[in-house]
GROMACS .gro file of N, CA and C in nm:
model
  549
    1MET      N    1   0.080  -0.120   0.000
    1MET     CA    2   0.000   0.000   0.000
    1MET      C    3   0.085   0.127   0.000
    2LYS      N    4   0.209   0.116   0.032
    2LYS     CA    5   0.296   0.230   0.036
    2LYS      C    6   0.328   0.282  -0.105
    3PHE      N    7   0.330   0.195  -0.203
    3PHE     CA    8   0.363   0.231  -0.341
    3PHE      C    9   0.267   0.336  -0.398
    4PRO      N   10   0.133   0.322  -0.390
    4PRO     CA   11   0.044   0.426  -0.443
    4PRO      C   12   0.058   0.559  -0.371
    5LYS      N   13   0.090   0.560  -0.241
    5LYS     CA   14   0.108   0.686  -0.170
    5LYS      C   15   0.230   0.760  -0.222
    6ASN      N   16   0.337   0.687  -0.256
    6ASN     CA   17   0.458   0.750  -0.310
    6ASN      C   18   0.429   0.812  -0.447
    7ILE      N   19   0.352   0.740  -0.528
    7ILE     CA   20   0.317   0.793  -0.660
    7ILE      C   21   0.232   0.918  -0.647
    8ALA      N   22   0.137   0.916  -0.558
    8ALA     CA   23   0.051   1.032  -0.535
    8ALA      C   24   0.132   1.151  -0.485
    9LEU      N   25   0.229   1.127  -0.397
    9LEU     CA   26   0.313   1.233  -0.345
    9LEU      C   27   0.401   1.293  -0.457
   10ILE      N   28   0.461   1.208  -0.538
   10ILE     CA   29   0.545   1.256  -0.649
   10ILE      C   30   0.461   1.334  -0.750
   11PHE      N   31   0.345   1.282  -0.781
   11PHE     CA   32   0.255   1.349  -0.876
   11PHE      C   33   0.213   1.487  -0.823
   12SER      N   34   0.180   1.494  -0.696
   12SER     CA   35   0.140   1.622  -0.635
   12SER      C   36   0.254   1.722  -0.638
   13LEU      N   37   0.376   1.677  -0.604
   13LEU     CA   38   0.492   1.766  -0.608
   13LEU      C   39   0.518   1.815  -0.751
   14PHE      N   40   0.503   1.727  -0.846
   14PHE     CA   41   0.525   1.762  -0.985
   14PHE      C   42   0.428   1.872  -1.029
   15ILE      N   43   0.303   1.860  -0.993
   15ILE     CA   44   0.202   1.960  -1.029
   15ILE      C   45   0.230   2.094  -0.962
   16LEU      N   46   0.271   2.090  -0.834
   16LEU     CA   47   0.296   2.214  -0.760
   16LEU      C   48   0.416   2.291  -0.813
   17ILE      N   49   0.520   2.222  -0.854
   17ILE     CA   50   0.640   2.294  -0.897
   17ILE      C   51   0.648   2.314  -1.049
   18SER      N   52   0.557   2.255  -1.125
   18SER     CA   53   0.564   2.269  -1.271
   18SER      C   54   0.520   2.407  -1.318
   19CYS      N   55   0.438   2.476  -1.246
   19CYS     CA   56   0.395   2.611  -1.283
   19CYS      C   57   0.483   2.712  -1.212
   20ALA      N   58   0.595   2.745  -1.274
   20ALA     CA   59   0.693   2.832  -1.209
   20ALA      C   60   0.662   2.979  -1.232
   21GLU      N   61   0.595   3.015  -1.342
   21GLU     CA   62   0.567   3.155  -1.372
   21GLU      C   63   0.423   3.190  -1.337
   22SER      N   64   0.405   3.315  -1.298
   22SER     CA   65   0.269   3.360  -1.272
   22SER      C   66   0.203   3.395  -1.406
   23LEU      N   67   0.074   3.390  -1.411
   23LEU     CA   68   0.001   3.420  -1.534
   23LEU      C   69   0.001   3.570  -1.560
   24ASP      N   70   0.015   3.608  -1.687
   24ASP     CA   71   0.018   3.748  -1.727
   24ASP      C   72  -0.110   3.781  -1.803
   25PHE      N   73  -0.208   3.834  -1.733
   25PHE     CA   74  -0.335   3.866  -1.797
   25PHE      C   75  -0.329   3.996  -1.878
   26LYS      N   76  -0.220   4.070  -1.871
   26LYS     CA   77  -0.205   4.192  -1.949
   26LYS      C   78  -0.177   4.163  -2.096
   27GLN      N   79  -0.142   4.039  -2.128
   27GLN     CA   80  -0.116   4.003  -2.267
   27GLN      C   81  -0.240   4.023  -2.353
   28ILE      N   82  -0.357   4.002  -2.297
   28ILE     CA   83  -0.481   4.015  -2.373
   28ILE      C   84  -0.503   4.159  -2.419
   29GLU      N   85  -0.449   4.256  -2.344
   29GLU     CA   86  -0.464   4.396  -2.381
   29GLU      C   87  -0.388   4.428  -2.510
   30ALA      N   88  -0.283   4.356  -2.540
   30ALA     CA   89  -0.204   4.381  -2.659
   30ALA      C   90  -0.248   4.295  -2.778
   31TYR      N   91  -0.351   4.215  -2.761
   31TYR     CA   92  -0.395   4.126  -2.868
   31TYR      C   93  -0.474   4.204  -2.973
   32THR      N   94  -0.445   4.179  -3.098
   32THR     CA   95  -0.513   4.246  -3.209
   32THR      C   96  -0.592   4.142  -3.289
   33LEU      N   97  -0.721   4.170  -3.309
   33LEU     CA   98  -0.803   4.085  -3.395
   33LEU      C   99  -0.776   4.122  -3.540
   34LYS      N  100  -0.766   4.022  -3.628
   34LYS     CA  101  -0.739   4.048  -3.770
   34LYS      C  102  -0.832   3.966  -3.859
   35PRO      N  103  -0.962   3.993  -3.852
   35PRO     CA  104  -1.053   3.918  -3.940
   35PRO      C  105  -1.044   3.966  -4.084
   36VAL      N  106  -1.081   3.878  -4.176
   36VAL     CA  107  -1.084   3.908  -4.319
   36VAL      C  108  -1.223   3.873  -4.371
   37PHE      N  109  -1.286   3.967  -4.440
   37PHE     CA  110  -1.420   3.946  -4.495
   37PHE      C  111  -1.416   3.962  -4.647
   38THR      N  112  -1.479   3.870  -4.717
   38THR     CA  113  -1.494   3.882  -4.862
   38THR      C  114  -1.642   3.885  -4.895
   39THR      N  115  -1.679   3.981  -4.978
   39THR     CA  116  -1.819   3.994  -5.017
   39THR      C  117  -1.829   4.023  -5.166
   40ALA      N  118  -1.936   3.975  -5.226
   40ALA     CA  119  -1.959   4.003  -5.368
   40ALA      C  120  -1.980   4.153  -5.386
   41LEU      N  121  -1.935   4.205  -5.498
   41LEU     CA  122  -1.950   4.348  -5.525
   41LEU      C  123  -2.048   4.369  -5.640
   42VAL      N  124  -2.007   4.340  -5.762
   42VAL     CA  125  -2.091   4.361  -5.880
   42VAL      C  126  -2.073   4.242  -5.973
   43SER      N  127  -2.184   4.201  -6.032
   43SER     CA  128  -2.182   4.091  -6.128
   43SER      C  129  -2.280   4.124  -6.240
   44PHE      N  130  -2.239   4.101  -6.364
   44PHE     CA  131  -2.331   4.123  -6.476
   44PHE      C  132  -2.289   4.040  -6.596
   45LYS      N  133  -2.385   4.018  -6.685
   45LYS     CA  134  -2.361   3.958  -6.815
   45LYS      C  135  -2.415   4.055  -6.919
   46ALA      N  136  -2.338   4.078  -7.023
   46ALA     CA  137  -2.380   4.170  -7.128
   46ALA      C  138  -2.380   4.097  -7.262
   47LYS      N  139  -2.482   4.125  -7.340
   47LYS     CA  140  -2.491   4.073  -7.477
   47LYS      C  141  -2.476   4.191  -7.573
   48PRO      N  142  -2.442   4.166  -7.697
   48PRO     CA  143  -2.423   4.277  -7.792
   48PRO      C  144  -2.541   4.373  -7.798
   49ILE      N  145  -2.663   4.326  -7.787
   49ILE     CA  146  -2.781   4.414  -7.797
   49ILE      C  147  -2.778   4.523  -7.691
   50GLN      N  148  -2.710   4.500  -7.578
   50GLN     CA  149  -2.704   4.600  -7.472
   50GLN      C  150  -2.615   4.719  -7.508
   51PHE      N  151  -2.540   4.707  -7.617
   51PHE     CA  152  -2.458   4.818  -7.664
   51PHE      C  153  -2.527   4.898  -7.775
   52PHE      N  154  -2.658   4.879  -7.787
   52PHE     CA  155  -2.736   4.953  -7.887
   52PHE      C  156  -2.841   5.038  -7.818
   53ASP      N  157  -2.886   5.141  -7.890
   53ASP     CA  158  -2.993   5.226  -7.837
   53ASP      C  159  -3.124   5.146  -7.833
   54SER      N  160  -3.229   5.207  -7.784
   54SER     CA  161  -3.357   5.136  -7.768
   54SER      C  162  -3.415   5.088  -7.901
   55SER      N  163  -3.378   5.153  -8.012
   55SER     CA  164  -3.429   5.109  -8.143
   55SER      C  165  -3.351   4.988  -8.196
   56GLY      N  166  -3.232   4.962  -8.138
   56GLY     CA  167  -3.151   4.849  -8.182
   56GLY      C  168  -3.072   4.876  -8.308
   57THR      N  169  -3.059   5.003  -8.345
   57THR     CA  170  -2.989   5.035  -8.470
   57THR      C  171  -2.859   5.113  -8.451
   58ILE      N  172  -2.849   5.192  -8.345
   58ILE     CA  173  -2.730   5.274  -8.325
   58ILE      C  174  -2.648   5.214  -8.210
   59GLN      N  175  -2.525   5.176  -8.243
   59GLN     CA  176  -2.437   5.114  -8.144
   59GLN      C  177  -2.371   5.220  -8.058
   60LYS      N  178  -2.365   5.194  -7.927
   60LYS     CA  179  -2.291   5.278  -7.834
   60LYS      C  180  -2.154   5.214  -7.812
   61ASN      N  181  -2.053   5.294  -7.794
   61ASN     CA  182  -1.918   5.240  -7.774
   61ASN      C  183  -1.894   5.196  -7.630
   62SER      N  184  -1.977   5.245  -7.538
   62SER     CA  185  -1.961   5.204  -7.399
   62SER      C  186  -2.095   5.210  -7.328
   63VAL      N  187  -2.106   5.132  -7.224
   63VAL     CA  188  -2.223   5.135  -7.137
   63VAL      C  189  -2.175   5.141  -6.993
   64SER      N  190  -2.251   5.210  -6.910
   64SER     CA  191  -2.216   5.227  -6.769
   64SER      C  192  -2.336   5.198  -6.683
   65ASP      N  193  -2.308   5.157  -6.562
   65ASP     CA  194  -2.413   5.142  -6.462
   65ASP      C  195  -2.352   5.170  -6.326
   66VAL      N  196  -2.434   5.220  -6.236
   66VAL     CA  197  -2.390   5.254  -6.100
   66VAL      C  198  -2.464   5.163  -6.004
   67PHE      N  199  -2.388   5.107  -5.909
   67PHE     CA  200  -2.443   5.015  -5.810
   67PHE      C  201  -2.416   5.069  -5.670
   68GLU      N  202  -2.508   5.042  -5.581
   68GLU     CA  203  -2.492   5.084  -5.442
   68GLU      C  204  -2.384   5.001  -5.375
   69PHE      N  205  -2.304   5.064  -5.289
   69PHE     CA  206  -2.200   4.996  -5.213
   69PHE      C  207  -2.213   5.035  -5.067
   70LYS      N  208  -2.241   4.938  -4.982
   70LYS     CA  209  -2.261   4.965  -4.839
   70LYS      C  210  -2.147   4.910  -4.754
   71GLY      N  211  -2.031   4.891  -4.816
   71GLY     CA  212  -1.918   4.831  -4.746
   71GLY      C  213  -1.872   4.905  -4.623
   72PHE      N  214  -1.884   5.037  -4.624
   72PHE     CA  215  -1.834   5.116  -4.512
   72PHE      C  216  -1.945   5.183  -4.433
   73ASP      N  217  -2.067   5.133  -4.444
   73ASP     CA  218  -2.178   5.187  -4.365
   73ASP      C  219  -2.162   5.158  -4.216
   74GLU      N  220  -2.103   5.045  -4.184
   74GLU     CA  221  -2.083   5.007  -4.044
   74GLU      C  222  -1.961   5.080  -3.987
   75ASN      N  223  -1.977   5.143  -3.871
   75ASN     CA  224  -1.866   5.215  -3.808
   75ASN      C  225  -1.748   5.124  -3.777
   76TYR      N  226  -1.777   5.000  -3.738
   76TYR     CA  227  -1.669   4.906  -3.705
   76TYR      C  228  -1.577   4.889  -3.827
   77LEU      N  229  -1.634   4.872  -3.944
   77LEU     CA  230  -1.553   4.856  -4.065
   77LEU      C  231  -1.481   4.985  -4.100
   78ARG      N  232  -1.552   5.096  -4.097
   78ARG     CA  233  -1.491   5.225  -4.131
   78ARG      C  234  -1.371   5.255  -4.041
   79ASN      N  235  -1.382   5.222  -3.915
   79ASN     CA  236  -1.278   5.257  -3.818
   79ASN      C  237  -1.162   5.158  -3.813
   80ASN      N  238  -1.182   5.037  -3.867
   80ASN     CA  239  -1.081   4.933  -3.847
   80ASN      C  240  -1.028   4.869  -3.974
   81VAL      N  241  -1.084   4.901  -4.090
   81VAL     CA  242  -1.033   4.840  -4.214
   81VAL      C  243  -0.896   4.902  -4.246
   82VAL      N  244  -0.800   4.817  -4.278
   82VAL     CA  245  -0.664   4.865  -4.308
   82VAL      C  246  -0.629   4.849  -4.454
   83LYS      N  247  -0.697   4.756  -4.522
   83LYS     CA  248  -0.670   4.736  -4.664
   83LYS      C  249  -0.788   4.665  -4.726
   84LEU      N  250  -0.804   4.684  -4.855
   84LEU     CA  251  -0.904   4.608  -4.929
   84LEU      C  252  -0.843   4.561  -5.059
   85ILE      N  253  -0.894   4.449  -5.106
   85ILE     CA  254  -0.851   4.395  -5.235
   85ILE      C  255  -0.974   4.380  -5.322
   86PHE      N  256  -0.969   4.443  -5.437
   86PHE     CA  257  -1.074   4.430  -5.537
   86PHE      C  258  -1.036   4.313  -5.627
   87ASN      N  259  -1.129   4.217  -5.641
   87ASN     CA  260  -1.106   4.099  -5.724
   87ASN      C  261  -1.209   4.099  -5.837
   88ALA      N  262  -1.166   4.058  -5.957
   88ALA     CA  263  -1.259   4.049  -6.069
   88ALA      C  264  -1.224   3.928  -6.155
   89GLU      N  265  -1.330   3.863  -6.202
   89GLU     CA  266  -1.317   3.754  -6.298
   89GLU      C  267  -1.409   3.788  -6.415
   90PHE      N  268  -1.370   3.748  -6.534
   90PHE     CA  269  -1.447   3.785  -6.651
   90PHE      C  270  -1.425   3.683  -6.761
   91LYS      N  271  -1.511   3.693  -6.860
   91LYS     CA  272  -1.504   3.607  -6.978
   91LYS      C  273  -1.559   3.690  -7.093
   92ASN      N  274  -1.486   3.691  -7.205
   92ASN     CA  275  -1.525   3.773  -7.320
   92ASN      C  276  -1.547   3.684  -7.442
   93GLU      N  277  -1.671   3.664  -7.479
   93GLU     CA  278  -1.705   3.588  -7.600
   93GLU      C  279  -1.722   3.680  -7.720
   94PHE      N  280  -1.714   3.812  -7.700
   94PHE     CA  281  -1.731   3.908  -7.809
   94PHE      C  282  -1.617   3.896  -7.910
   95ASP      N  283  -1.642   3.945  -8.031
   95ASP     CA  284  -1.540   3.942  -8.136
   95ASP      C  285  -1.451   4.067  -8.132
   96ARG      N  286  -1.450   4.136  -8.021
   96ARG     CA  287  -1.366   4.254  -8.003
   96ARG      C  288  -1.325   4.266  -7.857
   97ASP      N  289  -1.218   4.340  -7.835
   97ASP     CA  290  -1.166   4.361  -7.700
   97ASP      C  291  -1.262   4.450  -7.622
   98VAL      N  292  -1.261   4.431  -7.490
   98VAL     CA  293  -1.345   4.510  -7.401
   98VAL      C  294  -1.256   4.566  -7.289
   99THR      N  295  -1.276   4.692  -7.256
   99THR     CA  296  -1.207   4.752  -7.143
   99THR      C  297  -1.311   4.783  -7.036
  100ILE      N  298  -1.282   4.740  -6.914
  100ILE     CA  299  -1.371   4.765  -6.800
  100ILE      C  300  -1.305   4.867  -6.708
  101GLN      N  301  -1.380   4.970  -6.673
  101GLN     CA  302  -1.333   5.069  -6.578
  101GLN      C  303  -1.423   5.062  -6.455
  102VAL      N  304  -1.362   5.048  -6.338
  102VAL     CA  305  -1.435   5.041  -6.211
  102VAL      C  306  -1.396   5.162  -6.128
  103ASP      N  307  -1.496   5.236  -6.081
  103ASP     CA  308  -1.473   5.356  -6.000
  103ASP      C  309  -1.557   5.350  -5.873
  104PHE      N  310  -1.498   5.396  -5.763
  104PHE     CA  311  -1.574   5.419  -5.641
  104PHE      C  312  -1.624   5.563  -5.645
  105LEU      N  313  -1.752   5.582  -5.613
  105LEU     CA  314  -1.811   5.716  -5.610
  105LEU      C  315  -1.857   5.747  -5.468
  106ASN      N  316  -1.858   5.876  -5.434
  106ASN     CA  317  -1.916   5.916  -5.305
  106ASN      C  318  -2.065   5.944  -5.323
  107ARG      N  319  -2.130   5.989  -5.219
  107ARG     CA  320  -2.275   6.011  -5.225
  107ARG      C  321  -2.315   6.121  -5.324
  108ASN      N  322  -2.219   6.205  -5.365
  108ASN     CA  323  -2.246   6.311  -5.463
  108ASN      C  324  -2.210   6.269  -5.605
  109ASN      N  325  -2.191   6.140  -5.626
  109ASN     CA  326  -2.155   6.083  -5.757
  109ASN      C  327  -2.020   6.133  -5.809
  110ILE      N  328  -1.931   6.169  -5.720
  110ILE     CA  329  -1.797   6.213  -5.758
  110ILE      C  330  -1.702   6.095  -5.742
  111ILE      N  331  -1.618   6.073  -5.843
  111ILE     CA  332  -1.521   5.964  -5.838
  111ILE      C  333  -1.418   5.993  -5.730
  112ILE      N  334  -1.405   5.900  -5.636
  112ILE     CA  335  -1.305   5.917  -5.529
  112ILE      C  336  -1.190   5.817  -5.542
  113TYR      N  337  -1.210   5.713  -5.622
  113TYR     CA  338  -1.101   5.619  -5.649
  113TYR      C  339  -1.131   5.545  -5.778
  114SER      N  340  -1.032   5.539  -5.867
  114SER     CA  341  -1.045   5.465  -5.992
  114SER      C  342  -0.945   5.350  -5.992
  115PHE      N  343  -0.996   5.231  -6.018
  115PHE     CA  344  -0.908   5.116  -6.032
  115PHE      C  345  -0.842   5.121  -6.169
  116SER      N  346  -0.732   5.053  -6.183
  116SER     CA  347  -0.666   5.045  -6.314
  116SER      C  348  -0.763   4.981  -6.413
  117PRO      N  349  -0.767   5.030  -6.537
  117PRO     CA  350  -0.858   4.970  -6.637
  117PRO      C  351  -0.825   4.822  -6.658
  118ILE      N  352  -0.929   4.744  -6.678
  118ILE     CA  353  -0.915   4.600  -6.701
  118ILE      C  354  -0.937   4.577  -6.850
  119PHE      N  355  -0.836   4.527  -6.918
  119PHE     CA  356  -0.841   4.504  -7.061
  119PHE      C  357  -0.861   4.355  -7.085
  120VAL      N  358  -0.968   4.318  -7.158
  120VAL     CA  359  -0.998   4.178  -7.187
  120VAL      C  360  -1.002   4.159  -7.337
  121GLU      N  361  -0.916   4.073  -7.386
  121GLU     CA  362  -0.906   4.050  -7.531
  121GLU      C  363  -1.030   3.978  -7.584
  122SER      N  364  -1.055   3.996  -7.712
  122SER     CA  365  -1.168   3.929  -7.777
  122SER      C  366  -1.152   3.778  -7.768
  123PHE      N  367  -1.262   3.711  -7.753
  123PHE     CA  368  -1.271   3.564  -7.746
  123PHE      C  369  -1.188   3.504  -7.632
  124ASP      N  370  -1.154   3.582  -7.532
  124ASP     CA  371  -1.078   3.529  -7.417
  124ASP      C  372  -1.179   3.482  -7.312
  125VAL      N  373  -1.201   3.352  -7.308
  125VAL     CA  374  -1.302   3.297  -7.218
  125VAL      C  375  -1.242   3.244  -7.088
  126ASN      N  376  -1.110   3.255  -7.073
  126ASN     CA  377  -1.047   3.207  -6.949
  126ASN      C  378  -0.927   3.296  -6.912
  127PRO      N  379  -0.947   3.427  -6.901
  127PRO     CA  380  -0.834   3.514  -6.865
  127PRO      C  381  -0.800   3.500  -6.716
  128ALA      N  382  -0.680   3.542  -6.684
  128ALA     CA  383  -0.638   3.541  -6.543
  128ALA      C  384  -0.723   3.642  -6.466
  129PRO      N  385  -0.758   3.610  -6.342
  129PRO     CA  386  -0.835   3.706  -6.261
  129PRO      C  387  -0.756   3.835  -6.238
  130TYR      N  388  -0.830   3.940  -6.213
  130TYR     CA  389  -0.771   4.071  -6.187
  130TYR      C  390  -0.778   4.097  -6.036
  131GLU      N  391  -0.674   4.161  -5.983
  131GLU     CA  392  -0.673   4.192  -5.840
  131GLU      C  393  -0.599   4.324  -5.821
  132GLU      N  394  -0.658   4.411  -5.739
  132GLU     CA  395  -0.592   4.538  -5.706
  132GLU      C  396  -0.610   4.566  -5.558
  133GLU      N  397  -0.501   4.601  -5.494
  133GLU     CA  398  -0.500   4.625  -5.349
  133GLU      C  399  -0.502   4.775  -5.321
  134ILE      N  400  -0.579   4.813  -5.219
  134ILE     CA  401  -0.583   4.952  -5.174
  134ILE      C  402  -0.545   4.954  -5.026
  135ILE      N  403  -0.440   5.026  -4.993
  135ILE     CA  404  -0.403   5.047  -4.853
  135ILE      C  405  -0.482   5.169  -4.805
  136ILE      N  406  -0.566   5.149  -4.706
  136ILE     CA  407  -0.659   5.255  -4.662
  136ILE      C  408  -0.584   5.377  -4.609
  137ALA      N  409  -0.475   5.359  -4.536
  137ALA     CA  410  -0.401   5.473  -4.482
  137ALA      C  411  -0.352   5.566  -4.592
  138ASP      N  412  -0.326   5.512  -4.711
  138ASP     CA  413  -0.280   5.592  -4.824
  138ASP      C  414  -0.395   5.648  -4.907
  139ASN      N  415  -0.516   5.597  -4.885
  139ASN     CA  416  -0.633   5.635  -4.965
  139ASN      C  417  -0.757   5.648  -4.875
  140LEU      N  418  -0.752   5.736  -4.778
  140LEU     CA  419  -0.862   5.750  -4.681
  140LEU      C  420  -0.995   5.785  -4.747
  141GLN      N  421  -0.993   5.851  -4.863
  141GLN     CA  422  -1.116   5.889  -4.930
  141GLN      C  423  -1.199   5.767  -4.970
  142VAL      N  424  -1.137   5.650  -4.982
  142VAL     CA  425  -1.210   5.527  -5.018
  142VAL      C  426  -1.319   5.496  -4.916
  143LEU      N  427  -1.298   5.536  -4.791
  143LEU     CA  428  -1.397   5.511  -4.686
  143LEU      C  429  -1.528   5.585  -4.711
  144ASN      N  430  -1.527   5.682  -4.802
  144ASN     CA  431  -1.648   5.757  -4.836
  144ASN      C  432  -1.723   5.697  -4.954
  145ALA      N  433  -1.678   5.583  -5.003
  145ALA     CA  434  -1.744   5.520  -5.118
  145ALA      C  435  -1.883   5.471  -5.080
  146THR      N  436  -1.981   5.511  -5.160
  146THR     CA  437  -2.119   5.465  -5.140
  146THR      C  438  -2.175   5.399  -5.266
  147GLN      N  439  -2.099   5.410  -5.377
  147GLN     CA  440  -2.144   5.355  -5.504
  147GLN      C  441  -2.024   5.302  -5.582
  148VAL      N  442  -2.053   5.211  -5.672
  148VAL     CA  443  -1.953   5.159  -5.764
  148VAL      C  444  -2.004   5.181  -5.906
  149LYS      N  445  -1.922   5.242  -5.988
  149LYS     CA  446  -1.960   5.264  -6.128
  149LYS      C  447  -1.876   5.171  -6.215
  150ILE      N  448  -1.943   5.095  -6.301
  150ILE     CA  449  -1.877   5.005  -6.395
  150ILE      C  450  -1.903   5.057  -6.537
  151THR      N  451  -1.796   5.074  -6.614
  151THR     CA  452  -1.809   5.115  -6.753
  151THR      C  453  -1.741   5.010  -6.840
  152ALA      N  454  -1.816   4.956  -6.934
  152ALA     CA  455  -1.762   4.861  -7.032
  152ALA      C  456  -1.751   4.933  -7.165
  153SER      N  457  -1.630   4.938  -7.219
  153SER     CA  458  -1.606   5.006  -7.347
  153SER      C  459  -1.558   4.905  -7.451
  154LEU      N  460  -1.613   4.917  -7.570
  154LEU     CA  461  -1.575   4.829  -7.680
  154LEU      C  462  -1.457   4.887  -7.757
  155GLU      N  463  -1.364   4.803  -7.793
  155GLU     CA  464  -1.254   4.842  -7.881
  155GLU      C  465  -1.295   4.803  -8.022
  156ASN      N  466  -1.224   4.849  -8.121
  156ASN     CA  467  -1.254   4.817  -8.261
  156ASN      C  468  -1.398   4.853  -8.294
  157THR      N  469  -1.430   4.979  -8.283
  157THR     CA  470  -1.566   5.025  -8.310
  157THR      C  471  -1.587   5.060  -8.457
  158THR      N  472  -1.492   5.025  -8.543
  158THR     CA  473  -1.509   5.056  -8.685
  158THR      C  474  -1.613   4.965  -8.750
  159THR      N  475  -1.632   4.846  -8.694
  159THR     CA  476  -1.737   4.757  -8.744
  159THR      C  477  -1.840   4.740  -8.634
  160GLN      N  478  -1.963   4.739  -8.672
  160GLN     CA  479  -2.073   4.732  -8.576
  160GLN      C  480  -2.092   4.587  -8.528
  161LEU      N  481  -2.128   4.575  -8.399
  161LEU     CA  482  -2.166   4.444  -8.345
  161LEU      C  483  -2.294   4.396  -8.411
  162ASN      N  484  -2.314   4.268  -8.408
  162ASN     CA  485  -2.440   4.211  -8.455
  162ASN      C  486  -2.535   4.209  -8.335
  163PRO      N  487  -2.644   4.287  -8.337
  163PRO     CA  488  -2.732   4.294  -8.220
  163PRO      C  489  -2.803   4.162  -8.188
  164THR      N  490  -2.808   4.071  -8.283
  164THR     CA  491  -2.874   3.943  -8.256
  164THR      C  492  -2.776   3.834  -8.213
  165ASP      N  493  -2.648   3.869  -8.207
  165ASP     CA  494  -2.546   3.773  -8.164
  165ASP      C  495  -2.574   3.732  -8.019
  166THR      N  496  -2.551   3.607  -7.985
  166THR     CA  497  -2.580   3.556  -7.850
  166THR      C  498  -2.454   3.547  -7.763
  167SER      N  499  -2.341   3.594  -7.814
  167SER     CA  500  -2.219   3.591  -7.732
  167SER      C  501  -2.238   3.681  -7.610
  168GLU      N  502  -2.158   3.655  -7.506
  168GLU     CA  503  -2.172   3.730  -7.380
  168GLU      C  504  -2.038   3.779  -7.329
  169PHE      N  505  -2.047   3.887  -7.254
  169PHE     CA  506  -1.935   3.932  -7.172
  169PHE      C  507  -1.981   3.913  -7.028
  170ASP      N  508  -1.908   3.833  -6.952
  170ASP     CA  509  -1.946   3.799  -6.814
  170ASP      C  510  -1.845   3.863  -6.719
  171PHE      N  511  -1.894   3.933  -6.616
  171PHE     CA  512  -1.809   4.003  -6.520
  171PHE      C  513  -1.857   3.973  -6.379
  172LYS      N  514  -1.766   3.932  -6.292
  172LYS     CA  515  -1.797   3.907  -6.150
  172LYS      C  516  -1.688   3.973  -6.067
  173SER      N  517  -1.728   4.040  -5.960
  173SER     CA  518  -1.628   4.105  -5.876
  173SER      C  519  -1.663   4.088  -5.729
  174SER      N  520  -1.560   4.104  -5.647
  174SER     CA  521  -1.577   4.097  -5.502
  174SER      C  522  -1.475   4.189  -5.437
  175VAL      N  523  -1.496   4.215  -5.309
  175VAL     CA  524  -1.404   4.296  -5.230
  175VAL      C  525  -1.369   4.216  -5.106
  176THR      N  526  -1.240   4.210  -5.076
  176THR     CA  527  -1.192   4.147  -4.954
  176THR      C  528  -1.143   4.257  -4.861
  177LEU      N  529  -1.201   4.264  -4.741
  177LEU     CA  530  -1.165   4.367  -4.644
  177LEU      C  531  -1.078   4.306  -4.535
  178PHE      N  532  -0.967   4.371  -4.505
  178PHE     CA  533  -0.876   4.327  -4.399
  178PHE      C  534  -0.893   4.422  -4.281
  179ILE      N  535  -0.931   4.366  -4.168
  179ILE     CA  536  -0.962   4.445  -4.048
  179ILE      C  537  -0.854   4.422  -3.944
  180GLU      N  538  -0.823   4.526  -3.868
  180GLU     CA  539  -0.736   4.512  -3.751
  180GLU      C  540  -0.798   4.595  -3.639
  181SER      N  541  -0.830   4.527  -3.529
  181SER     CA  542  -0.886   4.598  -3.414
  181SER      C  543  -0.835   4.534  -3.286
  182GLU      N  544  -0.822   4.617  -3.185
  182GLU     CA  545  -0.776   4.566  -3.056
  182GLU      C  546  -0.889   4.498  -2.984
  183PHE      N  547  -0.853   4.401  -2.903
  183PHE     CA  548  -0.952   4.318  -2.833
  183PHE      C  549  -1.021   4.395  -2.724
   0.00000   0.00000   0.00000
């Protein structure tokens, strides 16, 4: 019976002396949360007929649309976002090149940030995705973005598109927000 008492004594001593340092609860004060959020931004499909006027006879060289953007409506995001990455994927079945321009607008429809133009060659159905990073500290005006304007411009406008053609230009985009906040 003496053997189990010795084991219990050794085990107890081991537990008592194994914790040599006191706990430092101040470490939690220096902890920084770094969540990452990705959300869809704008997605559309365009057919050649969308580049014509309502009569279907006069071709326009570009079309634009403005979409609402609520990415910075939340104070937590506005106060803690440190960078964002704009991502885009596309496919061009048209017989001509297409240039996409993406702009952030403020509530007064004024451009506050323009992304680099995205050039997509004709018949390119599997181009590499596009990505552009914005460091918020260098571009604070981006926090005022309330809208996104997308402009698709056709190259080679010397020949008219066929309005009955069923080819498509497909565009999908998202924004990844990088947050840093103290615990």
